Short mmCIF file of C-alpha atoms in Angstrom, two decimals:
data_model
loop_
_atom_site.label_atom_id
_atom_site.label_comp_id
_atom_site.label_asym_id
_atom_site.label_seq_id
_atom_site.Cartn_x
_atom_site.Cartn_y
_atom_site.Cartn_z
CA MET A 1 34.59 4.18 7.22
CA ASN A 2 33.24 4.40 3.65
CA SER A 3 30.74 1.60 4.24
CA ARG A 4 29.65 3.33 7.43
CA LYS A 5 29.01 6.55 5.50
CA ASN A 6 27.06 4.73 2.79
CA ASN A 7 24.82 3.02 5.32
CA SER A 8 24.30 6.07 7.50
CA SER A 9 21.37 7.39 5.47
CA THR A 10 19.27 4.40 6.61
CA ILE A 11 20.10 4.91 10.29
CA THR A 12 17.45 6.61 12.39
CA GLY A 13 19.89 8.56 14.52
CA PHE A 14 23.47 9.75 14.62
CA ILE A 15 26.80 7.95 14.61
CA LEU A 16 29.18 8.99 17.39
CA LEU A 17 32.66 8.16 16.14
CA GLY A 18 34.19 8.55 19.62
CA PHE A 19 37.85 7.48 19.52
CA PRO A 20 38.39 5.45 16.31
CA CYS A 21 40.96 2.68 16.78
CA PRO A 22 41.26 -1.12 16.34
CA ARG A 23 39.00 -3.46 18.34
CA GLU A 24 41.75 -4.16 20.90
CA GLY A 25 42.14 -0.42 21.48
CA GLN A 26 38.38 -0.01 21.98
CA ILE A 27 38.41 -2.75 24.63
CA LEU A 28 41.39 -1.12 26.36
CA LEU A 29 39.60 2.25 26.37
CA PHE A 30 36.48 0.54 27.73
CA VAL A 31 38.45 -0.89 30.67
CA LEU A 32 40.26 2.42 31.30
CA PHE A 33 37.13 4.57 31.32
CA SER A 34 35.21 1.99 33.35
CA ILE A 35 37.87 2.34 36.07
CA VAL A 36 37.79 6.15 35.82
CA TYR A 37 33.97 6.14 36.04
CA PHE A 38 33.98 3.82 39.06
CA LEU A 39 36.61 5.92 40.87
CA THR A 40 34.66 9.12 40.10
CA LEU A 41 31.47 7.67 41.55
CA MET A 42 33.28 6.35 44.63
CA GLY A 43 35.21 9.59 45.24
CA ASN A 44 32.20 11.89 45.01
CA ALA A 45 29.98 9.47 46.93
CA SER A 46 32.62 9.45 49.71
CA ILE A 47 32.39 13.25 49.97
CA ILE A 48 28.59 13.03 50.24
CA CYS A 49 28.79 10.31 52.90
CA ALA A 50 31.41 12.25 54.89
CA VAL A 51 29.22 15.35 54.99
CA TYR A 52 26.11 13.34 55.81
CA CYS A 53 27.71 11.30 58.61
CA ASP A 54 29.74 14.03 60.35
CA GLN A 55 27.61 16.57 62.22
CA LYS A 56 30.54 18.99 62.28
CA LEU A 57 30.30 19.27 58.48
CA HIS A 58 26.64 20.28 58.52
CA ILE A 59 27.54 23.88 57.65
CA PRO A 60 26.93 25.77 54.35
CA MET A 61 30.46 25.25 52.98
CA TYR A 62 30.25 21.46 53.19
CA LEU A 63 26.56 21.24 52.30
CA LEU A 64 27.39 23.08 49.07
CA LEU A 65 30.31 20.70 48.53
CA ALA A 66 28.05 17.67 49.02
CA ASN A 67 25.59 19.03 46.47
CA PHE A 68 28.48 19.75 44.12
CA SER A 69 29.70 16.14 44.44
CA PHE A 70 26.17 14.88 43.79
CA LEU A 71 26.12 17.04 40.67
CA GLU A 72 29.49 15.65 39.53
CA ILE A 73 28.14 12.09 39.73
CA TRP A 74 25.32 12.94 37.34
CA TYR A 75 27.53 15.12 35.14
CA VAL A 76 29.94 12.28 34.40
CA THR A 77 27.01 9.85 34.08
CA SER A 78 25.54 11.97 31.27
CA THR A 79 28.43 10.97 28.97
CA VAL A 80 30.51 8.02 30.19
CA PRO A 81 27.95 5.15 30.18
CA ASN A 82 27.03 5.91 26.55
CA MET A 83 30.73 6.24 25.70
CA LEU A 84 31.41 2.82 27.28
CA ALA A 85 28.57 1.27 25.26
CA ASN A 86 30.02 2.81 22.08
CA PHE A 87 33.43 1.24 22.73
CA LEU A 88 31.80 -2.21 22.49
CA SER A 89 29.41 -1.30 19.67
CA ASP A 90 30.05 -1.94 15.97
CA THR A 91 27.54 0.65 14.72
CA LYS A 92 28.10 3.35 17.38
CA VAL A 93 24.59 4.65 16.74
CA ILE A 94 22.71 6.94 19.11
CA SER A 95 19.03 7.65 18.50
CA PHE A 96 17.74 11.16 17.82
CA SER A 97 15.94 11.27 21.17
CA GLY A 98 18.98 9.82 22.96
CA CYS A 99 21.26 12.37 21.33
CA PHE A 100 19.14 15.36 22.31
CA LEU A 101 18.55 14.00 25.81
CA GLN A 102 22.32 13.70 26.27
CA PHE A 103 22.72 17.19 24.79
CA TYR A 104 20.19 18.58 27.30
CA PHE A 105 21.48 16.85 30.42
CA PHE A 106 25.17 17.42 29.60
CA PHE A 107 24.76 21.16 29.09
CA SER A 108 22.19 21.60 31.88
CA LEU A 109 24.45 19.84 34.38
CA GLY A 110 27.44 21.82 33.09
CA SER A 111 25.51 25.07 33.58
CA THR A 112 24.46 23.95 37.07
CA GLU A 113 28.13 23.31 37.85
CA CYS A 114 29.00 26.89 36.83
CA PHE A 115 26.27 28.28 39.11
CA PHE A 116 27.46 26.09 42.01
CA LEU A 117 31.04 27.29 41.57
CA ALA A 118 29.76 30.88 41.73
CA VAL A 119 27.71 30.19 44.88
CA MET A 120 30.70 28.48 46.53
CA ALA A 121 32.84 31.53 45.68
CA PHE A 122 30.18 33.74 47.29
CA ASP A 123 30.29 31.54 50.40
CA ARG A 124 34.08 31.93 50.61
CA TYR A 125 33.75 35.69 50.13
CA LEU A 126 31.37 35.94 53.10
CA ALA A 127 33.55 33.67 55.25
CA ILE A 128 36.72 35.69 54.61
CA CYS A 129 35.48 39.26 54.08
CA ARG A 130 32.56 39.19 56.57
CA PRO A 131 33.65 36.61 59.16
CA LEU A 132 31.75 38.12 62.09
CA HIS A 133 28.51 38.35 60.13
CA TYR A 134 28.95 35.04 58.27
CA PRO A 135 26.72 32.87 60.55
CA ALA A 136 23.93 35.45 60.34
CA LEU A 137 24.25 35.95 56.58
CA MET A 138 24.88 32.41 55.31
CA THR A 139 22.03 30.70 57.13
CA GLY A 140 20.72 27.23 56.40
CA ARG A 141 17.66 28.79 54.72
CA LEU A 142 19.81 30.92 52.39
CA CYS A 143 22.00 27.93 51.62
CA ASN A 144 18.95 25.88 50.62
CA ILE A 145 17.63 28.72 48.45
CA LEU A 146 21.00 29.01 46.68
CA VAL A 147 21.18 25.23 46.08
CA ILE A 148 17.65 25.11 44.65
CA SER A 149 18.37 28.18 42.50
CA CYS A 150 21.48 26.54 41.02
CA TRP A 151 19.62 23.39 40.02
CA THR A 152 16.62 25.33 38.70
CA LEU A 153 18.62 27.83 36.63
CA GLY A 154 20.84 25.10 35.23
CA PHE A 155 17.95 22.95 34.02
CA LEU A 156 15.74 25.80 32.74
CA TRP A 157 18.45 27.43 30.61
CA PHE A 158 18.68 25.07 27.63
CA PRO A 159 15.22 23.54 26.89
CA VAL A 160 14.20 26.26 24.39
CA PRO A 161 17.34 26.23 22.18
CA ILE A 162 17.49 22.42 22.30
CA ILE A 163 13.82 22.07 21.30
CA ILE A 164 14.41 24.52 18.42
CA ILE A 165 17.46 22.56 17.18
CA SER A 166 15.63 19.24 17.49
CA GLN A 167 12.93 20.47 15.08
CA VAL A 168 15.30 21.09 12.16
CA SER A 169 16.04 18.50 9.46
CA PHE A 170 19.39 16.74 9.31
CA CYS A 171 21.03 15.61 6.06
CA GLY A 172 24.20 13.94 4.88
CA SER A 173 26.15 11.29 6.72
CA ARG A 174 24.83 12.09 10.22
CA ILE A 175 28.29 11.22 11.50
CA ILE A 176 29.42 13.17 14.58
CA ASP A 177 33.18 13.10 15.07
CA HIS A 178 32.88 13.25 18.86
CA PHE A 179 32.03 11.01 21.82
CA LEU A 180 28.94 13.06 22.75
CA CYS A 181 26.21 15.10 21.03
CA ASP A 182 27.86 18.52 20.85
CA PRO A 183 26.01 21.51 19.32
CA GLY A 184 28.79 22.37 16.85
CA PRO A 185 28.77 19.03 14.98
CA LEU A 186 24.94 18.86 15.23
CA LEU A 187 24.40 22.27 13.63
CA ALA A 188 26.88 21.33 10.90
CA LEU A 189 24.61 18.41 9.91
CA THR A 190 21.46 20.49 9.35
CA CYS A 191 20.02 20.42 5.81
CA LYS A 192 19.60 24.19 5.71
CA LYS A 193 21.67 26.69 7.62
CA SER A 194 19.57 28.80 9.98
CA PRO A 195 21.34 31.99 11.10
CA LEU A 196 18.55 32.66 13.63
CA ILE A 197 19.00 29.32 15.41
CA GLU A 198 22.78 29.73 15.44
CA LEU A 199 22.38 33.28 16.79
CA VAL A 200 19.98 32.20 19.57
CA PHE A 201 22.27 29.37 20.63
CA SER A 202 25.45 31.48 20.39
CA ILE A 203 23.82 34.07 22.70
CA LEU A 204 22.21 31.73 25.25
CA SER A 205 24.93 29.08 25.41
CA PRO A 206 27.86 31.17 26.77
CA LEU A 207 25.81 33.10 29.37
CA PRO A 208 25.69 30.39 32.10
CA LEU A 209 29.44 30.08 31.61
CA ILE A 210 30.37 33.76 31.50
CA ILE A 211 28.05 35.22 34.17
CA PRO A 212 29.17 32.86 36.97
CA PHE A 213 32.80 33.27 35.89
CA VAL A 214 32.57 37.08 36.21
CA PHE A 215 30.90 36.62 39.61
CA ILE A 216 33.66 34.23 40.74
CA MET A 217 36.40 36.63 39.61
CA GLY A 218 34.67 39.51 41.38
CA SER A 219 34.30 37.50 44.60
CA TYR A 220 37.96 36.46 44.63
CA THR A 221 39.12 39.99 43.80
CA LEU A 222 37.39 41.15 46.99
CA VAL A 223 38.81 38.14 48.88
CA LEU A 224 42.33 38.94 47.67
CA ALA A 225 41.96 42.58 48.69
CA ALA A 226 40.78 41.51 52.16
CA VAL A 227 43.55 38.92 52.61
CA LEU A 228 46.28 41.39 51.64
CA LYS A 229 45.14 43.60 54.51
CA VAL A 230 45.77 40.82 57.03
CA PRO A 231 49.00 41.78 58.87
CA SER A 232 50.35 38.32 59.74
CA ALA A 233 51.66 35.76 57.23
CA SER A 234 49.95 32.93 59.12
CA GLY A 235 46.64 34.78 58.88
CA LYS A 236 47.07 35.16 55.13
CA ARG A 237 47.90 31.46 54.73
CA LYS A 238 44.84 30.46 56.77
CA ALA A 239 42.59 32.71 54.68
CA PHE A 240 43.95 31.38 51.39
CA SER A 241 43.72 27.77 52.59
CA THR A 242 39.95 28.11 53.04
CA CYS A 243 39.49 28.86 49.34
CA GLY A 244 42.49 27.04 47.82
CA SER A 245 40.53 23.89 46.94
CA HIS A 246 37.72 25.84 45.32
CA LEU A 247 40.17 27.93 43.30
CA ALA A 248 41.88 24.76 42.04
CA VAL A 249 38.53 23.29 40.92
CA VAL A 250 37.56 26.56 39.21
CA ALA A 251 40.91 26.65 37.40
CA LEU A 252 40.54 23.03 36.22
CA PHE A 253 36.97 23.40 35.01
CA TYR A 254 37.04 26.89 33.51
CA GLY A 255 40.53 26.49 32.09
CA SER A 256 39.50 23.54 29.92
CA VAL A 257 36.01 24.90 29.11
CA LEU A 258 37.40 28.26 27.95
CA VAL A 259 39.94 26.48 25.76
CA MET A 260 37.09 24.48 24.24
CA TYR A 261 34.47 27.21 23.69
CA GLY A 262 36.58 30.35 23.82
CA SER A 263 38.77 29.57 20.82
CA PRO A 264 37.83 29.09 17.15
CA THR A 265 37.27 25.48 16.08
CA SER A 266 37.90 23.80 12.77
CA GLU A 267 37.63 20.33 11.27
CA HIS A 268 41.27 19.41 11.82
CA GLU A 269 40.96 20.23 15.53
CA ALA A 270 38.34 17.52 16.20
CA GLY A 271 40.86 15.36 18.06
CA MET A 272 41.87 18.25 20.32
CA GLN A 273 38.20 19.09 20.99
CA LYS A 274 37.62 15.53 22.18
CA ILE A 275 40.61 15.65 24.53
CA VAL A 276 39.63 19.01 26.03
CA THR A 277 35.98 17.93 26.43
CA LEU A 278 37.19 14.70 28.02
CA PHE A 279 39.25 16.72 30.51
CA TYR A 280 36.44 18.94 31.84
CA SER A 281 33.64 16.37 31.58
CA VAL A 282 35.41 13.22 32.85
CA LEU A 283 38.78 13.95 34.45
CA THR A 284 37.70 17.05 36.41
CA PRO A 285 34.90 15.19 38.26
CA LEU A 286 37.49 12.49 39.04
CA LEU A 287 40.01 14.98 40.45
CA ASN A 288 37.61 17.18 42.44
CA PRO A 289 37.18 14.76 45.41
CA VAL A 290 40.97 14.33 45.55
CA ILE A 291 41.49 18.11 45.62
CA TYR A 292 38.92 18.70 48.35
CA SER A 293 40.01 15.77 50.51
CA LEU A 294 43.76 16.46 50.27
CA ARG A 295 43.52 20.18 51.02
CA ASN A 296 40.83 20.09 53.71
CA LYS A 297 41.69 18.91 57.22
CA HIS A 298 38.07 18.43 58.34
CA MET A 299 37.22 16.44 55.22
CA LYS A 300 40.25 14.18 55.71
CA ILE A 301 39.22 13.50 59.32
CA ALA A 302 35.63 12.69 58.25
CA LEU A 303 36.79 10.35 55.47
CA LYS A 304 39.20 8.55 57.80
CA GLU A 305 36.34 8.07 60.28
CA ILE A 306 34.19 6.54 57.54
CA LEU A 307 37.03 4.17 56.60
CA ARG A 308 37.50 3.21 60.26
CA LYS A 309 33.79 2.44 60.71
CA THR A 310 33.73 0.51 57.43
CA LYS A 311 36.66 -1.65 58.58
CA ILE A 312 34.99 -2.32 61.95
CA TRP A 313 31.73 -3.28 60.20
CA SER A 314 33.57 -5.56 57.75
CA THR A 315 35.47 -7.25 60.59
CA LYS A 316 32.29 -7.86 62.59
CA LYS A 317 30.55 -9.27 59.52
CA ALA A 318 33.50 -11.59 58.80
CA LEU A 319 33.49 -12.82 62.40
CA ARG A 320 29.75 -13.60 62.26
CA ASN A 321 30.29 -15.66 59.11
#
């Protein structure tokens, strides 16, 4: 570690420590996260294929889900490939441009995810609270506008603060005790503290997290009030089942994110920060397809149909050979 610190001044970038451990442990982590990454890509790609192939799923709820799965693929790709390369690297160096590109895409995709969760909550609100007017309100045109708005807002939120931070000078060891370029460790490495930059980032950064969260809570408060008015127990169960998967995903994502950014951080908590970040940036995208496929009857039917067609295609191909 000491030799790494002494040599760091000559490195044109940052050093991502990741998860320090012996070489054997790094290889084991590489294998583990390679499997997790592959399963995440396969799970979310399966959701996209199911929605694309089944005409019955060409409705706003599932079109939003397909876009959300597409987002999850890129969200996990913004961190895991570089993390895998670091496991096999001796220097663990990331260039300045690579660091800030990862910073931008990780937070832009995370913001886009928050906006998508809010839009999906709005969709569930309309489906449960305005069922008779739902087809007229949630049209394909509105769905497309909402999808485009999510992507646009997510990617236009962070360029200014990231450009400002990238212009400052960095001193010292340039060692980031994390597996990604996080703003906290980056700002700690600046040569001169800039209260203005920290203020701008502290104001802009939480907004795409807080605003959608308030919207989601408001939507589900109205949903809960509407469901409680349903006289039959079976009717209540049916209403809750339509939003159960989304609520589980919201709880997973926001629970870990709020623990990470809603509580004070300190140097001795670096290990815990890595674990929490790992949960919402890697494990949540892995679990989301499982949650949606296990709790959704139509999605299970569509996925089984894809598996059946894949088996038939594989059998025919084997017979030709």
